[in-house]
PDB file of C-alpha atoms in Angstrom:
ATOM      1  CA  UNK A   5       0.070   0.019   0.004  1.00 55.00           C
ATOM      2  CA  UNK A   6       1.508   3.274  -1.082  1.00 58.00           C
ATOM      3  CA  UNK A   7       0.297   6.733  -0.045  1.00 62.00           C
ATOM      4  CA  UNK A   8      -0.181   9.396  -2.616  1.00 61.00           C
ATOM      5  CA  UNK A   9       2.560  11.509  -0.972  1.00 65.00           C
ATOM      6  CA  UNK A  10       4.957   8.584  -1.257  1.00 65.00           C
ATOM      7  CA  UNK A  11       4.199   7.982  -4.940  1.00 62.00           C
ATOM      8  CA  UNK A  12       4.823  11.693  -5.668  1.00 61.00           C
ATOM      9  CA  UNK A  13       8.124  11.388  -3.856  1.00 67.00           C
ATOM     10  CA  UNK A  14       8.966   8.228  -5.740  1.00 63.00           C
ATOM     11  CA  UNK A  15       8.380  10.044  -9.017  1.00 61.00           C
ATOM     12  CA  UNK A  16      10.474  13.016  -7.925  1.00 66.00           C
ATOM     13  CA  UNK A  17       7.389  15.296  -7.794  1.00 65.00           C
ATOM     14  CA  UNK A  18       6.574  17.893  -5.100  1.00 68.00           C
ATOM     15  CA  UNK A  19       4.533  15.983  -2.519  1.00 63.00           C
ATOM     16  CA  UNK A  20       2.509  19.127  -1.734  1.00 66.00           C
ATOM     17  CA  UNK A  21       1.375  19.734  -5.306  1.00 62.00           C
ATOM     18  CA  UNK A  22      -1.493  17.759  -6.577  1.00 54.00           C
ATOM     19  CA  UNK A  23      -0.469  15.608  -9.600  1.00 51.00           C
ATOM     20  CA  UNK A  24      -1.777  16.147 -13.072  1.00 53.00           C
ATOM     21  CA  UNK A  25      -4.709  13.845 -14.077  1.00 47.00           C
ATOM     22  CA  UNK A  26      -3.774  10.663 -15.958  1.00 47.00           C
ATOM     23  CA  UNK A  27      -6.487  11.288 -18.532  1.00 44.00           C
ATOM     24  CA  UNK A  28      -5.378  13.017 -21.759  1.00 46.00           C
ATOM     25  CA  UNK A  29      -8.297  14.984 -23.119  1.00 44.00           C
ATOM     26  CA  UNK A  30      -7.775  16.655 -26.509  1.00 42.00           C
ATOM     27  CA  UNK A  31      -9.712  19.340 -28.247  1.00 43.00           C
ATOM     28  CA  UNK A  32     -11.898  16.740 -29.957  1.00 42.00           C
ATOM     29  CA  UNK A  33     -12.506  15.118 -26.481  1.00 49.00           C
ATOM     30  CA  UNK A  34     -10.705  11.981 -27.561  1.00 65.00           C
ATOM     31  CA  UNK A  35      -9.221   9.759 -24.865  1.00 76.00           C
ATOM     32  CA  UNK A  36      -5.829   8.102 -25.260  1.00 81.00           C
ATOM     33  CA  UNK A  37      -4.197   5.360 -23.144  1.00 85.00           C
ATOM     34  CA  UNK A  38      -1.622   6.693 -20.680  1.00 81.00           C
ATOM     35  CA  UNK A  39       1.625   4.885 -19.722  1.00 86.00           C
ATOM     36  CA  UNK A  40       2.969   6.253 -16.527  1.00 84.00           C
ATOM     37  CA  UNK A  41       6.111   5.405 -14.530  1.00 84.00           C
ATOM     38  CA  UNK A  42       6.355   1.730 -13.632  1.00 88.00           C
ATOM     39  CA  UNK A  43       8.663   2.320 -10.620  1.00 84.00           C
ATOM     40  CA  UNK A  44       6.086   1.432  -7.883  1.00 86.00           C
ATOM     41  CA  UNK A  45       5.189  -1.780  -9.644  1.00 91.00           C
ATOM     42  CA  UNK A  46       8.841  -2.611 -10.330  1.00 89.00           C
ATOM     43  CA  UNK A  47       9.711  -2.147  -6.713  1.00 86.00           C
ATOM     44  CA  UNK A  48       6.680  -4.382  -5.733  1.00 90.00           C
ATOM     45  CA  UNK A  49       7.771  -7.178  -8.136  1.00 92.00           C
ATOM     46  CA  UNK A  50      11.399  -6.956  -6.973  1.00 90.00           C
ATOM     47  CA  UNK A  51      10.533  -7.200  -3.257  1.00 88.00           C
ATOM     48  CA  UNK A  52       7.734  -9.751  -3.309  1.00 90.00           C
ATOM     49  CA  UNK A  53       8.341 -11.661  -6.612  1.00 93.00           C
ATOM     50  CA  UNK A  54       4.738 -12.590  -6.911  1.00 94.00           C
ATOM     51  CA  UNK A  55       3.322 -14.654  -9.737  1.00 95.00           C
ATOM     52  CA  UNK A  56       0.834 -12.265 -11.315  1.00 96.00           C
ATOM     53  CA  UNK A  57      -1.204 -13.664 -14.136  1.00 97.00           C
ATOM     54  CA  UNK A  58      -4.329 -11.491 -13.807  1.00 97.00           C
ATOM     55  CA  UNK A  59      -4.905  -7.953 -12.602  1.00 97.00           C
ATOM     56  CA  UNK A  60      -8.184  -6.149 -11.908  1.00 96.00           C
ATOM     57  CA  UNK A  61      -7.857  -2.375 -12.302  1.00 94.00           C
ATOM     58  CA  UNK A  62     -11.215  -0.623 -11.426  1.00 92.00           C
ATOM     59  CA  UNK A  63     -11.467   3.173 -11.929  1.00 88.00           C
ATOM     60  CA  UNK A  64      -8.534   3.068 -14.331  1.00 89.00           C
ATOM     61  CA  UNK A  65      -9.423   6.053 -16.448  1.00 89.00           C
ATOM     62  CA  UNK A  66      -7.029   5.871 -19.308  1.00 92.00           C
ATOM     63  CA  UNK A  67      -4.035   4.740 -17.182  1.00 93.00           C
ATOM     64  CA  UNK A  68      -2.658   1.604 -18.830  1.00 94.00           C
ATOM     65  CA  UNK A  69       0.613   1.581 -16.826  1.00 94.00           C
ATOM     66  CA  UNK A  70      -0.089  -1.931 -15.471  1.00 96.00           C
ATOM     67  CA  UNK A  71       0.033  -3.402 -18.941  1.00 96.00           C
ATOM     68  CA  UNK A  72       3.545  -1.935 -19.340  1.00 94.00           C
ATOM     69  CA  UNK A  73       4.645  -3.071 -15.827  1.00 95.00           C
ATOM     70  CA  UNK A  74       3.134  -6.514 -16.050  1.00 96.00           C
ATOM     71  CA  UNK A  75       3.483  -7.377 -19.689  1.00 95.00           C
ATOM     72  CA  UNK A  76       2.720 -11.105 -19.247  1.00 96.00           C
ATOM     73  CA  UNK A  77      -0.396 -10.551 -17.125  1.00 97.00           C
ATOM     74  CA  UNK A  78      -3.966 -10.141 -18.369  1.00 97.00           C
ATOM     75  CA  UNK A  79      -5.193  -6.765 -17.068  1.00 97.00           C
ATOM     76  CA  UNK A  80      -8.918  -6.141 -16.929  1.00 97.00           C
ATOM     77  CA  UNK A  81      -9.579  -2.313 -16.957  1.00 96.00           C
ATOM     78  CA  UNK A  82     -13.018  -1.382 -15.565  1.00 94.00           C
ATOM     79  CA  UNK A  83     -14.272   2.126 -16.122  1.00 93.00           C
ATOM     80  CA  UNK A  84     -17.698   3.736 -15.856  1.00 90.00           C
ATOM     81  CA  UNK A  85     -17.169   5.988 -18.868  1.00 92.00           C
ATOM     82  CA  UNK A  86     -18.014   4.212 -22.095  1.00 93.00           C
ATOM     83  CA  UNK A  87     -15.868   6.716 -24.165  1.00 92.00           C
ATOM     84  CA  UNK A  88     -12.802   5.731 -22.044  1.00 92.00           C
ATOM     85  CA  UNK A  89     -13.571   2.022 -22.422  1.00 94.00           C
ATOM     86  CA  UNK A  90     -13.954   2.406 -26.201  1.00 94.00           C
ATOM     87  CA  UNK A  91     -10.606   4.162 -26.454  1.00 92.00           C
ATOM     88  CA  UNK A  92      -8.962   1.467 -24.480  1.00 94.00           C
ATOM     89  CA  UNK A  93     -10.517  -1.357 -26.546  1.00 94.00           C
ATOM     90  CA  UNK A  94      -9.649   0.528 -29.749  1.00 92.00           C
ATOM     91  CA  UNK A  95      -5.941   0.285 -28.769  1.00 92.00           C
ATOM     92  CA  UNK A  96      -6.109  -3.358 -27.788  1.00 93.00           C
ATOM     93  CA  UNK A  97      -6.697  -3.275 -23.982  1.00 95.00           C
ATOM     94  CA  UNK A  98      -9.187  -5.487 -22.150  1.00 96.00           C
ATOM     95  CA  UNK A  99     -11.679  -2.912 -20.922  1.00 96.00           C
ATOM     96  CA  UNK A 100     -15.179  -3.265 -19.530  1.00 96.00           C
ATOM     97  CA  UNK A 101     -17.784  -0.541 -19.049  1.00 96.00           C
ATOM     98  CA  UNK A 102     -19.238  -1.015 -15.575  1.00 93.00           C
ATOM     99  CA  UNK A 103     -19.850   0.493 -12.195  1.00 88.00           C
ATOM    100  CA  UNK A 104     -16.668  -0.734 -10.462  1.00 85.00           C
ATOM    101  CA  UNK A 105     -18.472  -1.079  -7.092  1.00 83.00           C
ATOM    102  CA  UNK A 106     -20.805  -3.657  -8.644  1.00 88.00           C
ATOM    103  CA  UNK A 107     -18.449  -5.399 -11.085  1.00 91.00           C
ATOM    104  CA  UNK A 108     -17.468  -9.036 -10.334  1.00 92.00           C
ATOM    105  CA  UNK A 109     -14.734 -10.987 -12.262  1.00 94.00           C
ATOM    106  CA  UNK A 110     -15.589 -14.512 -13.279  1.00 94.00           C
ATOM    107  CA  UNK A 111     -12.388 -15.617 -11.393  1.00 95.00           C
ATOM    108  CA  UNK A 112     -10.594 -13.562  -8.716  1.00 95.00           C
ATOM    109  CA  UNK A 113      -7.529 -11.811  -9.919  1.00 96.00           C
ATOM    110  CA  UNK A 114      -3.972 -12.193  -8.578  1.00 97.00           C
ATOM    111  CA  UNK A 115      -3.774  -8.450  -7.891  1.00 95.00           C
ATOM    112  CA  UNK A 116      -6.157  -5.484  -7.615  1.00 92.00           C
ATOM    113  CA  UNK A 117      -4.832  -1.963  -8.470  1.00 91.00           C
ATOM    114  CA  UNK A 118      -6.368   1.048  -6.775  1.00 85.00           C
ATOM    115  CA  UNK A 119      -4.262   3.895  -8.031  1.00 82.00           C
ATOM    116  CA  UNK A 120      -5.976   7.267  -7.954  1.00 77.00           C
ATOM    117  CA  UNK A 121      -9.455   5.806  -7.901  1.00 75.00           C
ATOM    118  CA  UNK A 122     -12.369   8.285  -8.169  1.00 72.00           C
ATOM    119  CA  UNK A 123     -15.097   6.483  -6.172  1.00 69.00           C
ATOM    120  CA  UNK A 124     -17.460   8.210  -3.770  1.00 57.00           C
ATOM    121  CA  UNK A 125     -18.371   6.622  -0.480  1.00 51.00           C
ATOM    122  CA  UNK A 126     -15.114   4.821   0.208  1.00 53.00           C
ATOM    123  CA  UNK A 127     -16.324   1.538  -1.184  1.00 65.00           C
ATOM    124  CA  UNK A 128     -12.885   0.085  -1.648  1.00 67.00           C
ATOM    125  CA  UNK A 129     -13.528  -2.910   0.566  1.00 67.00           C
ATOM    126  CA  UNK A 130     -15.980  -4.111  -2.147  1.00 74.00           C
ATOM    127  CA  UNK A 131     -13.062  -4.531  -4.580  1.00 79.00           C
ATOM    128  CA  UNK A 132     -11.624  -7.266  -2.361  1.00 81.00           C
ATOM    129  CA  UNK A 133     -14.115  -9.771  -3.777  1.00 86.00           C
ATOM    130  CA  UNK A 134     -12.108  -9.538  -7.084  1.00 91.00           C
ATOM    131  CA  UNK A 135      -8.769 -10.547  -5.580  1.00 92.00           C
ATOM    132  CA  UNK A 136      -7.946 -14.195  -4.854  1.00 94.00           C
ATOM    133  CA  UNK A 137      -7.080 -15.338  -1.338  1.00 92.00           C
ATOM    134  CA  UNK A 138      -3.394 -14.631  -0.926  1.00 92.00           C
ATOM    135  CA  UNK A 139      -3.458 -12.021  -3.707  1.00 94.00           C
ATOM    136  CA  UNK A 140      -2.239  -8.432  -3.688  1.00 93.00           C
ATOM    137  CA  UNK A 141      -3.786  -4.981  -3.565  1.00 89.00           C
ATOM    138  CA  UNK A 142      -1.684  -2.192  -4.748  1.00 89.00           C
ATOM    139  CA  UNK A 143      -3.276   1.147  -3.576  1.00 83.00           C
ATOM    140  CA  UNK A 144      -2.505   4.662  -2.936  1.00 79.00           C
ATOM    141  CA  UNK A 145      -4.193   7.401  -1.028  1.00 71.00           C
ATOM    142  CA  UNK A 146      -5.247   9.695  -3.928  1.00 66.00           C
ATOM    143  CA  UNK A 147      -6.428  13.025  -2.353  1.00 64.00           C
ATOM    144  CA  UNK A 148     -10.089  12.657  -1.449  1.00 63.00           C
ATOM    145  CA  UNK A 149     -10.116   8.755  -1.931  1.00 65.00           C
ATOM    146  CA  UNK A 150      -8.061   7.265   0.917  1.00 69.00           C
ATOM    147  CA  UNK A 151      -8.025   3.916  -0.791  1.00 72.00           C
ATOM    148  CA  UNK A 152      -4.936   2.573   0.822  1.00 72.00           C
ATOM    149  CA  UNK A 153      -6.058   3.686   4.310  1.00 73.00           C
ATOM    150  CA  UNK A 154      -9.471   2.075   3.836  1.00 73.00           C
ATOM    151  CA  UNK A 155      -8.026  -1.173   2.531  1.00 74.00           C
ATOM    152  CA  UNK A 156      -5.431  -1.262   5.320  1.00 75.00           C
ATOM    153  CA  UNK A 157      -8.234  -1.145   7.921  1.00 77.00           C
ATOM    154  CA  UNK A 158     -10.085  -3.976   6.346  1.00 76.00           C
ATOM    155  CA  UNK A 159     -10.299  -7.257   8.256  1.00 77.00           C
ATOM    156  CA  UNK A 160      -9.855  -9.004   4.816  1.00 77.00           C
ATOM    157  CA  UNK A 161      -6.433  -7.576   4.036  1.00 79.00           C
ATOM    158  CA  UNK A 162      -3.003  -7.476   5.663  1.00 81.00           C
ATOM    159  CA  UNK A 163      -0.476  -4.748   5.031  1.00 76.00           C
ATOM    160  CA  UNK A 164       2.782  -6.335   3.699  1.00 84.00           C
ATOM    161  CA  UNK A 165       4.688  -3.128   3.116  1.00 77.00           C
ATOM    162  CA  UNK A 166       4.822   0.504   2.056  1.00 72.00           C
ATOM    163  CA  UNK A 167       6.940   1.259  -0.973  1.00 70.00           C
ATOM    164  CA  UNK A 168       9.074   4.381  -0.619  1.00 66.00           C
ATOM    165  CA  UNK A 169      11.497   5.158  -3.463  1.00 58.00           C
ATOM    166  CA  UNK A 170      14.263   7.806  -3.278  1.00 67.00           C
ATOM    167  CA  UNK A 171      14.724   9.074  -6.862  1.00 70.00           C
ATOM    168  CA  UNK A 172      18.049  10.721  -5.950  1.00 77.00           C
ATOM    169  CA  UNK A 173      19.692   7.471  -4.956  1.00 74.00           C
ATOM    170  CA  UNK A 174      17.480   5.237  -7.112  1.00 68.00           C
ATOM    171  CA  UNK A 175      16.923   2.888  -4.187  1.00 62.00           C
ATOM    172  CA  UNK A 176      13.990   1.665  -2.149  1.00 58.00           C
ATOM    173  CA  UNK A 177      13.772   2.986   1.334  1.00 57.00           C
TER     174      UNK A 177
END
């Protein structure tokens, strides 16, 4: 579980300045997939060495970084906005238009990613039904969401670590 402040520090950004949104909206209101920095995922993989075959990413927006970070995994992107889903599908991603709070995978995923989710009502515990027993939840505390904090308090999840990355030294802290 990674806090929003820690992610901004990992990426060498000012932790007090809100980050730019991952969605790229152009004059024609077209959406394009966004590949961000894979550092948090790389650190996770290096420390835990999990076998990740399937990933569930609700509230993904156009952030397709998990596909870059986990190239051998099947990533299921779930987004409420049909235009975003269409853009993701058009570029070859497995995307589903659905209310993430109600969506249920056929088989639980090895990992659930909650990075910068925009869900009202702190319903993050509902996403746990889509991760297998012994699976992983990678979450941050995007301002206003508190996903990592909510998941950490769940009786169905156990905190394994907090990733801190020092961009100056290039090492995990």
